[in-house]
């Protein structure tokens, strides 16, 4: 199995990796498909299914799909250019992606939220069509946004898992379970981060890997700083107040006072996480970790370590990220990181497991303690449902990142106080998460049809 650290940590836009980034990526893939065809299409259509329909408005899936069909991509997204392009598309009802003729597209008519037909491959399905001048379909493709910004076609989804398409034999440490990861660490004498790094070096040179990792942390950290400086309310109609900046100001003012309660450190950790997810909810630039909805957990733990833990050193950020990515890859490969597929346990639970693993590594934990920390963090998110109010990635998502980060630190701390031996193996916990997700009612899997989404008045 190989899943790159840059698959787990992708620079993108809020508010959702599966509902915003994924559809934009799918639209980009469809444009590439059209560019390779001999015929000239005259128009485009899109339909959104399952969770993409039910929570698409709140997650800005419509906006992301239109912009994707206009040629925008998450990695290079420019919010101001996107606003201008959207206004132009609504006025002219035309799309002008590079390398294709102008294409008819009336957002009110050609983008459809299909609430009645869930597609068979995944909860997040979309169908993109290119038409001729008469409106007859020339080419059509079904895409699934399977979480964390990953997108597969219907054919790819039906084939072997996405991760297995890269040759496992081509990597020095092809672990696909926590058990094999631990065995390889034991046999090689290497840390999890060193094994992950060796695998990554089969795909890119060391300077490129290091530069890429540094950029990932720079974007994560900049996102925290922007969130800590921003005020006002979040878009979407819930009038949710941004709180990270205000709490951060309070914490700075309390610094140095003798009577500050020890549990105040929890406020620092959750404020870093909330800063990220407030930025995400505002449509800002974030890094999937492993998704947008859970993007605050890991950066918060990393920032906590760097700013508050004696002995922390920026030179070890790469070790944190590589270890976390190894654990995230195991969860994605063997279960899911998609809230629409397995509930919030798959998003915040996975993020907490990744953060706990990374933190344990830089705190000097061995491979068994890292596996233990990830398991504790994931185990205590099992059963967590996804029920965002009004389909917005705000309530409960923003605070949930803060609590996920606190749990990750607590899990790592518990693991570091042991010798790595523990009752529940990470592999069993990952399997349990997936089975629990399969048994979970659709109402609790990013449809906003149950839970807080129906019990909290949202106007
Ligand atoms: S409840 Fe959890 S899974 Fe659902 S949108 Fe919010 S963060 Fe994502």
Short mmCIF file of C-alpha atoms and ligand atoms in Angstrom, two decimals:
data_model
loop_
_atom_site.label_atom_id
_atom_site.label_comp_id
_atom_site.label_asym_id
_atom_site.label_seq_id
_atom_site.Cartn_x
_atom_site.Cartn_y
_atom_site.Cartn_z
CA UNK A 1 0.00 0.00 0.00
CA UNK A 2 1.21 3.50 -0.70
CA UNK A 3 -0.55 6.72 0.09
CA UNK A 4 1.69 9.78 -0.03
CA UNK A 5 1.95 12.30 2.77
CA UNK A 6 0.85 14.78 0.09
CA UNK A 7 -2.31 12.75 -0.51
CA UNK A 8 -3.22 13.07 3.16
CA UNK A 9 -2.22 16.74 3.46
CA UNK A 10 -3.50 18.71 0.49
CA UNK A 11 -3.71 22.47 0.26
CA UNK A 12 -7.25 23.40 -0.61
CA UNK A 13 -10.25 25.57 0.13
CA UNK A 14 -13.01 25.40 2.70
CA UNK A 15 -15.44 24.47 3.87
CA UNK A 16 -15.30 20.76 2.95
CA UNK A 17 -12.79 18.42 1.34
CA UNK A 18 -15.47 15.98 0.22
CA UNK A 19 -18.17 18.52 -0.68
CA UNK A 20 -16.09 21.46 -1.91
CA UNK A 21 -12.61 20.30 -2.93
CA UNK A 22 -13.73 16.89 -4.26
CA UNK A 23 -16.39 18.25 -6.65
CA UNK A 24 -13.92 20.89 -7.89
CA UNK A 25 -11.32 18.19 -8.52
CA UNK A 26 -13.94 15.99 -10.25
CA UNK A 27 -14.92 18.88 -12.52
CA UNK A 28 -11.24 19.38 -13.36
CA UNK A 29 -10.89 15.70 -14.25
CA UNK A 30 -13.97 15.95 -16.47
CA UNK A 31 -12.49 18.93 -18.33
CA UNK A 32 -9.32 16.88 -18.90
CA UNK A 33 -11.47 14.05 -20.26
CA UNK A 34 -13.14 16.46 -22.69
CA UNK A 35 -9.82 17.94 -23.78
CA UNK A 36 -8.78 14.47 -24.92
CA UNK A 37 -11.87 13.94 -27.11
CA UNK A 38 -12.04 14.51 -30.88
CA UNK A 39 -15.44 16.27 -30.78
CA UNK A 40 -16.24 19.78 -29.63
CA UNK A 41 -18.86 19.93 -26.86
CA UNK A 42 -21.26 22.88 -26.73
CA UNK A 43 -22.54 22.72 -23.16
CA UNK A 44 -22.13 21.11 -19.73
CA UNK A 45 -24.48 19.74 -17.06
CA UNK A 46 -23.97 18.51 -13.53
CA UNK A 47 -26.12 16.63 -11.03
CA UNK A 48 -25.30 16.15 -7.35
CA UNK A 49 -26.50 13.06 -5.47
CA UNK A 50 -26.75 11.67 -1.95
CA UNK A 51 -24.92 13.72 0.66
CA UNK A 52 -23.63 16.11 -2.02
CA UNK A 53 -27.28 17.04 -2.65
CA UNK A 54 -28.49 17.06 0.97
CA UNK A 55 -25.72 19.24 2.37
CA UNK A 56 -24.44 20.70 -0.90
CA UNK A 57 -25.78 24.22 -0.34
CA UNK A 58 -24.24 24.48 3.14
CA UNK A 59 -20.94 23.08 1.90
CA UNK A 60 -20.86 25.34 -1.21
CA UNK A 61 -20.82 22.28 -3.49
CA UNK A 62 -22.70 24.18 -6.19
CA UNK A 63 -20.14 26.97 -6.20
CA UNK A 64 -17.23 24.50 -6.19
CA UNK A 65 -18.69 22.50 -9.08
CA UNK A 66 -19.31 25.55 -11.24
CA UNK A 67 -15.85 26.94 -10.54
CA UNK A 68 -14.30 23.52 -11.22
CA UNK A 69 -16.07 23.39 -14.59
CA UNK A 70 -14.68 26.86 -15.27
CA UNK A 71 -11.15 25.53 -14.68
CA UNK A 72 -10.48 26.45 -11.03
CA UNK A 73 -8.52 23.96 -8.90
CA UNK A 74 -8.22 23.82 -5.08
CA UNK A 75 -4.44 24.07 -4.93
CA UNK A 76 -4.26 27.35 -6.87
CA UNK A 77 -7.63 28.73 -5.80
CA UNK A 78 -7.91 32.52 -5.82
CA UNK A 79 -11.05 33.67 -3.99
CA UNK A 80 -11.24 37.07 -5.66
CA UNK A 81 -10.85 35.63 -9.18
CA UNK A 82 -13.45 32.99 -8.28
CA UNK A 83 -16.03 35.61 -7.25
CA UNK A 84 -15.47 37.50 -10.51
CA UNK A 85 -15.72 34.31 -12.57
CA UNK A 86 -18.96 33.27 -10.85
CA UNK A 87 -20.56 36.65 -11.50
CA UNK A 88 -19.56 36.40 -15.15
CA UNK A 89 -20.91 32.85 -15.50
CA UNK A 90 -24.25 33.81 -13.95
CA UNK A 91 -24.50 36.81 -16.29
CA UNK A 92 -23.40 35.15 -19.56
CA UNK A 93 -24.44 31.55 -18.78
CA UNK A 94 -21.20 30.44 -20.40
CA UNK A 95 -18.11 28.64 -19.14
CA UNK A 96 -14.72 29.34 -20.70
CA UNK A 97 -12.26 26.69 -19.43
CA UNK A 98 -8.81 26.69 -20.98
CA UNK A 99 -8.33 24.38 -23.97
CA UNK A 100 -12.06 23.99 -24.70
CA UNK A 101 -14.56 26.04 -26.70
CA UNK A 102 -16.98 28.30 -24.78
CA UNK A 103 -19.58 26.02 -23.15
CA UNK A 104 -23.23 26.79 -22.40
CA UNK A 105 -23.97 26.47 -18.69
CA UNK A 106 -26.89 28.09 -16.93
CA UNK A 107 -26.31 27.43 -13.20
CA UNK A 108 -30.04 27.61 -12.46
CA UNK A 109 -30.87 24.96 -15.06
CA UNK A 110 -27.73 22.91 -15.62
CA UNK A 111 -26.70 22.25 -12.00
CA UNK A 112 -29.20 19.94 -10.32
CA UNK A 113 -29.49 18.82 -6.71
CA UNK A 114 -30.91 15.31 -7.05
CA UNK A 115 -32.29 14.36 -3.62
CA UNK A 116 -34.06 11.23 -4.86
CA UNK A 117 -31.33 9.15 -6.48
CA UNK A 118 -28.36 8.18 -4.37
CA UNK A 119 -25.66 6.67 -6.58
CA UNK A 120 -24.54 3.12 -5.76
CA UNK A 121 -20.80 3.62 -5.29
CA UNK A 122 -20.63 6.14 -2.43
CA UNK A 123 -22.75 8.66 -0.53
CA UNK A 124 -21.07 11.55 -2.37
CA UNK A 125 -21.88 11.05 -6.05
CA UNK A 126 -22.01 13.43 -8.98
CA UNK A 127 -22.66 13.03 -12.70
CA UNK A 128 -21.07 15.39 -15.21
CA UNK A 129 -22.23 15.54 -18.84
CA UNK A 130 -21.05 17.29 -21.98
CA UNK A 131 -23.71 18.04 -24.58
CA UNK A 132 -23.83 19.02 -28.26
CA UNK A 133 -25.53 22.12 -29.66
CA UNK A 134 -28.94 20.37 -29.44
CA UNK A 135 -28.42 19.48 -25.80
CA UNK A 136 -27.90 15.76 -26.45
CA UNK A 137 -25.33 14.08 -24.21
CA UNK A 138 -22.00 13.37 -25.92
CA UNK A 139 -20.04 12.09 -22.95
CA UNK A 140 -20.96 11.47 -19.33
CA UNK A 141 -18.94 10.44 -16.31
CA UNK A 142 -19.88 9.56 -12.72
CA UNK A 143 -17.52 10.68 -9.97
CA UNK A 144 -17.43 9.91 -6.28
CA UNK A 145 -15.87 12.27 -3.77
CA UNK A 146 -14.68 9.72 -1.23
CA UNK A 147 -13.34 12.04 1.47
CA UNK A 148 -10.25 14.17 2.01
CA UNK A 149 -10.48 15.60 -1.53
CA UNK A 150 -9.99 12.16 -3.12
CA UNK A 151 -12.07 11.58 -6.24
CA UNK A 152 -12.66 8.38 -8.21
CA UNK A 153 -14.77 7.57 -11.26
CA UNK A 154 -17.47 4.94 -11.00
CA UNK A 155 -15.18 2.46 -12.79
CA UNK A 156 -12.29 3.19 -10.43
CA UNK A 157 -14.57 2.85 -7.43
CA UNK A 158 -15.75 -0.55 -8.64
CA UNK A 159 -12.18 -1.72 -9.24
CA UNK A 160 -9.54 -2.40 -6.60
CA UNK A 161 -9.01 0.22 -3.90
CA UNK A 162 -7.33 3.43 -5.04
CA UNK A 163 -4.27 2.85 -2.89
CA UNK A 164 -3.49 -0.55 -4.33
CA UNK A 165 -3.02 0.82 -7.81
CA UNK A 166 0.45 1.95 -6.83
CA UNK A 167 2.78 -1.02 -6.76
CA UNK A 168 3.36 -2.02 -3.16
CA UNK A 169 6.48 -3.94 -4.16
CA UNK A 170 8.05 -0.68 -5.33
CA UNK A 171 8.27 0.61 -1.75
CA UNK A 172 10.81 -0.50 0.83
CA UNK A 173 8.21 -0.60 3.63
CA UNK A 174 4.84 -1.53 2.09
CA UNK A 175 2.86 -1.75 5.35
CA UNK A 176 -0.91 -1.84 4.93
CA UNK A 177 -1.90 -2.59 8.53
CA UNK A 178 -0.67 -1.39 11.89
CA UNK A 179 0.53 -4.93 12.62
CA UNK A 180 2.77 -5.04 9.52
CA UNK A 181 3.94 -1.50 10.25
CA UNK A 182 5.07 -2.55 13.73
CA UNK A 183 6.72 -5.70 12.40
CA UNK A 184 8.66 -3.74 9.76
CA UNK A 185 9.72 -1.18 12.36
CA UNK A 186 10.98 -3.98 14.58
CA UNK A 187 12.82 -5.80 11.78
CA UNK A 188 14.38 -2.69 10.26
CA UNK A 189 15.13 -0.80 13.46
CA UNK A 190 13.59 2.28 11.84
CA UNK A 191 10.96 4.64 13.19
CA UNK A 192 7.57 4.96 11.51
CA UNK A 193 8.60 8.37 10.13
CA UNK A 194 11.84 6.93 8.71
CA UNK A 195 9.96 4.10 6.96
CA UNK A 196 7.38 6.54 5.61
CA UNK A 197 10.14 8.81 4.39
CA UNK A 198 11.88 5.94 2.60
CA UNK A 199 8.61 5.11 0.84
CA UNK A 200 8.10 8.76 -0.16
CA UNK A 201 11.62 8.92 -1.62
CA UNK A 202 10.57 6.37 -4.23
CA UNK A 203 8.38 9.12 -5.70
CA UNK A 204 10.34 12.33 -5.23
CA UNK A 205 13.83 13.52 -4.34
CA UNK A 206 14.64 14.44 -0.75
CA UNK A 207 14.76 18.24 -1.35
CA UNK A 208 11.32 18.14 -2.99
CA UNK A 209 9.92 16.07 -0.11
CA UNK A 210 11.36 18.41 2.52
CA UNK A 211 10.23 21.55 0.71
CA UNK A 212 6.75 20.09 0.32
CA UNK A 213 6.51 19.17 4.00
CA UNK A 214 7.72 22.62 5.01
CA UNK A 215 5.07 24.21 2.79
CA UNK A 216 2.32 22.03 4.31
CA UNK A 217 3.21 23.23 7.81
CA UNK A 218 3.62 26.83 6.62
CA UNK A 219 0.07 26.80 5.15
CA UNK A 220 -1.34 25.11 8.28
CA UNK A 221 0.37 27.59 10.58
CA UNK A 222 -0.61 30.61 8.48
CA UNK A 223 -4.20 29.38 8.66
CA UNK A 224 -4.01 29.31 12.48
CA UNK A 225 -2.59 32.85 12.50
CA UNK A 226 -5.29 34.18 10.16
CA UNK A 227 -7.97 32.55 12.29
CA UNK A 228 -6.50 34.04 15.47
CA UNK A 229 -6.66 37.50 13.93
CA UNK A 230 -10.13 37.40 12.36
CA UNK A 231 -13.40 38.46 13.95
CA UNK A 232 -17.04 38.84 12.91
CA UNK A 233 -19.56 36.16 12.00
CA UNK A 234 -19.27 33.23 9.64
CA UNK A 235 -21.16 33.08 6.33
CA UNK A 236 -24.08 30.71 5.71
CA UNK A 237 -26.96 32.19 7.68
CA UNK A 238 -26.42 30.70 11.16
CA UNK A 239 -24.77 33.91 12.42
CA UNK A 240 -22.11 31.87 14.19
CA UNK A 241 -19.64 34.24 15.83
CA UNK A 242 -15.92 33.65 15.27
CA UNK A 243 -14.43 33.06 18.72
CA UNK A 244 -10.81 31.99 18.27
CA UNK A 245 -9.40 35.52 18.12
CA UNK A 246 -11.27 36.64 21.23
CA UNK A 247 -10.26 33.58 23.28
CA UNK A 248 -6.66 33.99 22.11
CA UNK A 249 -6.65 37.63 23.27
CA UNK A 250 -7.91 36.51 26.69
CA UNK A 251 -5.24 33.82 26.92
CA UNK A 252 -2.47 36.26 26.02
CA UNK A 253 -3.72 38.70 28.66
CA UNK A 254 -3.77 35.95 31.32
CA UNK A 255 -0.22 34.79 30.53
CA UNK A 256 2.22 35.13 33.39
CA UNK A 257 -0.43 35.48 36.06
CA UNK A 258 0.15 33.13 38.95
CA UNK A 259 -3.45 32.13 39.42
CA UNK A 260 -4.15 30.78 35.93
CA UNK A 261 -5.75 27.33 36.22
CA UNK A 262 -3.74 24.44 34.72
CA UNK A 263 -6.65 23.37 32.50
CA UNK A 264 -6.28 26.66 30.61
CA UNK A 265 -3.84 24.80 28.35
CA UNK A 266 -6.91 23.10 26.89
CA UNK A 267 -8.13 26.52 25.77
CA UNK A 268 -4.85 27.16 23.94
CA UNK A 269 -5.13 23.82 22.13
CA UNK A 270 -8.78 24.20 21.19
CA UNK A 271 -8.32 27.83 20.15
CA UNK A 272 -5.64 26.85 17.61
CA UNK A 273 -8.00 24.22 16.21
CA UNK A 274 -11.00 26.55 16.15
CA UNK A 275 -8.96 29.20 14.35
CA UNK A 276 -8.37 26.75 11.50
CA UNK A 277 -11.97 25.63 11.29
CA UNK A 278 -13.33 29.13 11.43
CA UNK A 279 -11.10 29.89 8.45
CA UNK A 280 -12.37 26.72 6.79
CA UNK A 281 -16.00 27.70 7.41
CA UNK A 282 -15.27 31.10 5.89
CA UNK A 283 -14.02 29.43 2.68
CA UNK A 284 -10.36 30.19 3.38
CA UNK A 285 -7.23 28.22 2.49
CA UNK A 286 -6.68 25.13 4.65
CA UNK A 287 -4.81 21.83 4.47
CA UNK A 288 -6.77 18.58 4.57
CA UNK A 289 -5.74 16.66 7.70
CA UNK A 290 -7.17 14.29 6.64
CA UNK A 291 -10.26 16.33 5.62
CA UNK A 292 -11.28 19.98 5.70
CA UNK A 293 -13.95 19.43 8.35
CA UNK A 294 -11.29 17.97 10.65
CA UNK A 295 -8.48 20.23 9.43
CA UNK A 296 -7.91 21.95 12.80
CA UNK A 297 -7.02 18.95 14.97
CA UNK A 298 -3.53 18.15 13.74
CA UNK A 299 -2.25 21.73 13.25
CA UNK A 300 -3.49 22.59 16.75
CA UNK A 301 -1.53 19.74 18.32
CA UNK A 302 1.57 20.59 16.30
CA UNK A 303 1.34 24.29 17.23
CA UNK A 304 0.75 23.33 20.87
CA UNK A 305 3.91 21.23 20.81
CA UNK A 306 6.00 23.95 19.14
CA UNK A 307 4.76 26.84 21.29
CA UNK A 308 4.19 25.23 24.68
CA UNK A 309 6.24 22.07 25.11
CA UNK A 310 9.85 22.48 26.26
CA UNK A 311 12.37 21.00 23.84
CA UNK A 312 10.12 21.22 20.77
CA UNK A 313 12.03 22.02 17.57
CA UNK A 314 10.76 23.08 14.13
CA UNK A 315 13.32 20.71 12.59
CA UNK A 316 11.13 17.79 13.70
CA UNK A 317 7.88 18.99 12.09
CA UNK A 318 8.52 16.65 9.15
CA UNK A 319 8.74 13.69 11.55
CA UNK A 320 5.37 14.67 13.03
CA UNK A 321 3.73 14.96 9.60
CA UNK A 322 5.21 11.73 8.21
CA UNK A 323 4.16 9.72 11.27
CA UNK A 324 0.66 11.20 11.17
CA UNK A 325 0.38 10.50 7.44
CA UNK A 326 1.38 6.86 7.98
CA UNK A 327 -1.47 6.41 10.45
CA UNK A 328 -3.94 8.34 8.29
CA UNK A 329 -3.01 6.14 5.34
CA UNK A 330 -3.76 2.98 7.32
CA UNK A 331 -7.18 4.31 8.34
CA UNK A 332 -8.04 5.44 4.83
CA UNK A 333 -6.85 2.18 3.29
CA UNK A 334 -8.66 -0.11 5.73
CA UNK A 335 -11.73 1.99 6.61
CA UNK A 336 -12.71 5.53 5.71
CA UNK A 337 -11.95 9.19 6.37
CA UNK A 338 -15.32 10.30 4.98
CA UNK A 339 -18.08 11.66 7.22
CA UNK A 340 -20.62 10.82 4.52
CA UNK A 341 -19.47 7.20 4.55
CA UNK A 342 -18.84 6.52 8.25
CA UNK A 343 -19.86 9.57 10.28
CA UNK A 344 -17.68 12.04 12.16
CA UNK A 345 -15.67 9.25 13.80
CA UNK A 346 -14.03 8.86 10.37
CA UNK A 347 -13.10 12.55 10.21
CA UNK A 348 -12.40 13.87 13.70
CA UNK A 349 -11.52 10.38 14.97
CA UNK A 350 -8.99 9.87 12.18
CA UNK A 351 -7.57 13.37 12.62
CA UNK A 352 -7.15 12.79 16.36
CA UNK A 353 -5.44 9.44 15.73
CA UNK A 354 -3.05 11.05 13.25
CA UNK A 355 -2.28 13.97 15.57
CA UNK A 356 -1.79 11.68 18.56
CA UNK A 357 0.65 9.56 16.54
CA UNK A 358 2.65 12.56 15.32
CA UNK A 359 2.79 14.08 18.80
CA UNK A 360 3.90 10.80 20.37
CA UNK A 361 6.67 10.49 17.78
CA UNK A 362 8.16 13.93 18.43
CA UNK A 363 7.83 13.38 22.18
CA UNK A 364 10.17 10.43 21.76
CA UNK A 365 7.66 7.58 21.74
CA UNK A 366 8.52 4.23 20.13
CA UNK A 367 6.49 2.65 17.32
CA UNK A 368 4.34 0.69 19.80
CA UNK A 369 3.56 3.83 21.82
CA UNK A 370 2.66 5.66 18.59
CA UNK A 371 0.30 2.86 17.57
CA UNK A 372 -1.14 2.89 21.09
CA UNK A 373 -1.71 6.67 21.03
CA UNK A 374 -3.46 6.51 17.65
CA UNK A 375 -5.66 3.67 18.88
CA UNK A 376 -6.70 5.48 22.07
CA UNK A 377 -7.55 8.64 20.13
CA UNK A 378 -9.61 6.75 17.54
CA UNK A 379 -11.28 4.40 20.03
CA UNK A 380 -12.73 7.29 21.99
CA UNK A 381 -14.33 8.80 18.92
CA UNK A 382 -16.06 5.55 17.89
CA UNK A 383 -19.74 6.07 17.14
CA UNK A 384 -19.44 9.83 16.66
CA UNK A 385 -22.09 10.97 14.21
CA UNK A 386 -22.02 13.70 11.59
CA UNK A 387 -24.96 16.10 11.91
CA UNK A 388 -23.88 19.61 10.91
CA UNK A 389 -26.59 22.20 11.52
CA UNK A 390 -27.95 23.60 8.24
CA UNK A 391 -25.34 21.52 6.39
CA UNK A 392 -22.67 24.08 7.31
CA UNK A 393 -19.27 22.94 8.56
CA UNK A 394 -19.68 25.09 11.68
CA UNK A 395 -21.82 23.51 14.41
CA UNK A 396 -20.69 21.14 15.87
CA UNK A 397 -17.60 20.98 13.64
CA UNK A 398 -15.56 23.97 14.84
CA UNK A 399 -15.61 23.12 18.56
CA UNK A 400 -15.32 19.44 17.74
CA UNK A 401 -11.88 20.08 16.25
CA UNK A 402 -10.84 21.70 19.52
CA UNK A 403 -12.03 18.75 21.56
CA UNK A 404 -10.44 16.33 19.07
CA UNK A 405 -7.09 18.06 19.50
CA UNK A 406 -7.33 17.91 23.29
CA UNK A 407 -8.17 14.20 23.10
CA UNK A 408 -5.20 13.63 20.78
CA UNK A 409 -2.80 15.19 23.29
CA UNK A 410 -4.38 13.22 26.14
CA UNK A 411 -4.15 9.97 24.16
CA UNK A 412 -0.47 10.57 23.38
CA UNK A 413 0.26 11.40 26.99
CA UNK A 414 -1.39 8.18 28.19
CA UNK A 415 0.51 6.14 25.63
CA UNK A 416 3.82 7.75 26.58
CA UNK A 417 3.26 6.73 30.19
CA UNK A 418 3.07 3.06 29.16
CA UNK A 419 5.44 0.72 27.38
CA UNK A 420 3.35 0.45 24.21
CA UNK A 421 1.50 -2.74 25.16
CA UNK A 422 -2.28 -2.31 25.24
CA UNK A 423 -5.54 -4.21 24.97
CA UNK A 424 -7.10 -3.08 21.67
CA UNK A 425 -4.86 -3.18 18.56
CA UNK A 426 -5.20 -0.19 16.20
CA UNK A 427 -6.20 -2.54 13.38
CA UNK A 428 -9.18 -3.82 15.41
CA UNK A 429 -10.21 -0.27 16.25
CA UNK A 430 -10.03 0.80 12.58
CA UNK A 431 -12.13 -2.23 11.60
CA UNK A 432 -14.64 -1.39 14.32
CA UNK A 433 -14.90 2.19 13.11
CA UNK A 434 -15.75 1.01 9.60
CA UNK A 435 -18.33 -1.54 10.78
CA UNK A 436 -19.90 1.06 13.08
CA UNK A 437 -20.02 3.47 10.15
CA UNK A 438 -21.73 0.92 7.93
CA UNK A 439 -24.36 0.28 10.62
CA UNK A 440 -24.94 3.99 11.23
CA UNK A 441 -28.20 5.42 9.92
CA UNK A 442 -27.81 7.62 6.84
CA UNK A 443 -29.32 10.42 8.91
CA UNK A 444 -26.04 10.71 10.79
CA UNK A 445 -23.72 10.62 7.81
CA UNK A 446 -23.45 14.17 6.49
CA UNK A 447 -27.05 14.47 5.34
CA UNK A 448 -28.17 16.91 8.07
CA UNK A 449 -31.35 14.80 8.43
CA UNK A 450 -30.80 13.86 12.08
CA UNK A 451 -29.11 14.77 15.35
CA UNK A 452 -28.19 18.37 16.09
CA UNK A 453 -29.13 19.33 12.54
CA UNK A 454 -32.83 18.73 13.29
CA UNK A 455 -32.90 19.52 17.00
CA UNK A 456 -31.28 22.94 16.96
CA UNK A 457 -33.31 25.80 15.51
CA UNK A 458 -31.13 27.22 12.78
CA UNK A 459 -32.59 30.62 12.12
S1 LIG B 1 -19.83 16.81 12.02
FE1 LIG B 1 -17.73 16.03 11.74
S2 LIG B 1 -17.82 14.83 9.81
FE2 LIG B 1 -19.66 16.11 9.90
S3 LIG B 1 -19.14 17.94 8.72
FE3 LIG B 1 -18.70 18.38 10.89
S4 LIG B 1 -16.52 17.80 11.17
FE4 LIG B 1 -17.17 16.90 9.22
#
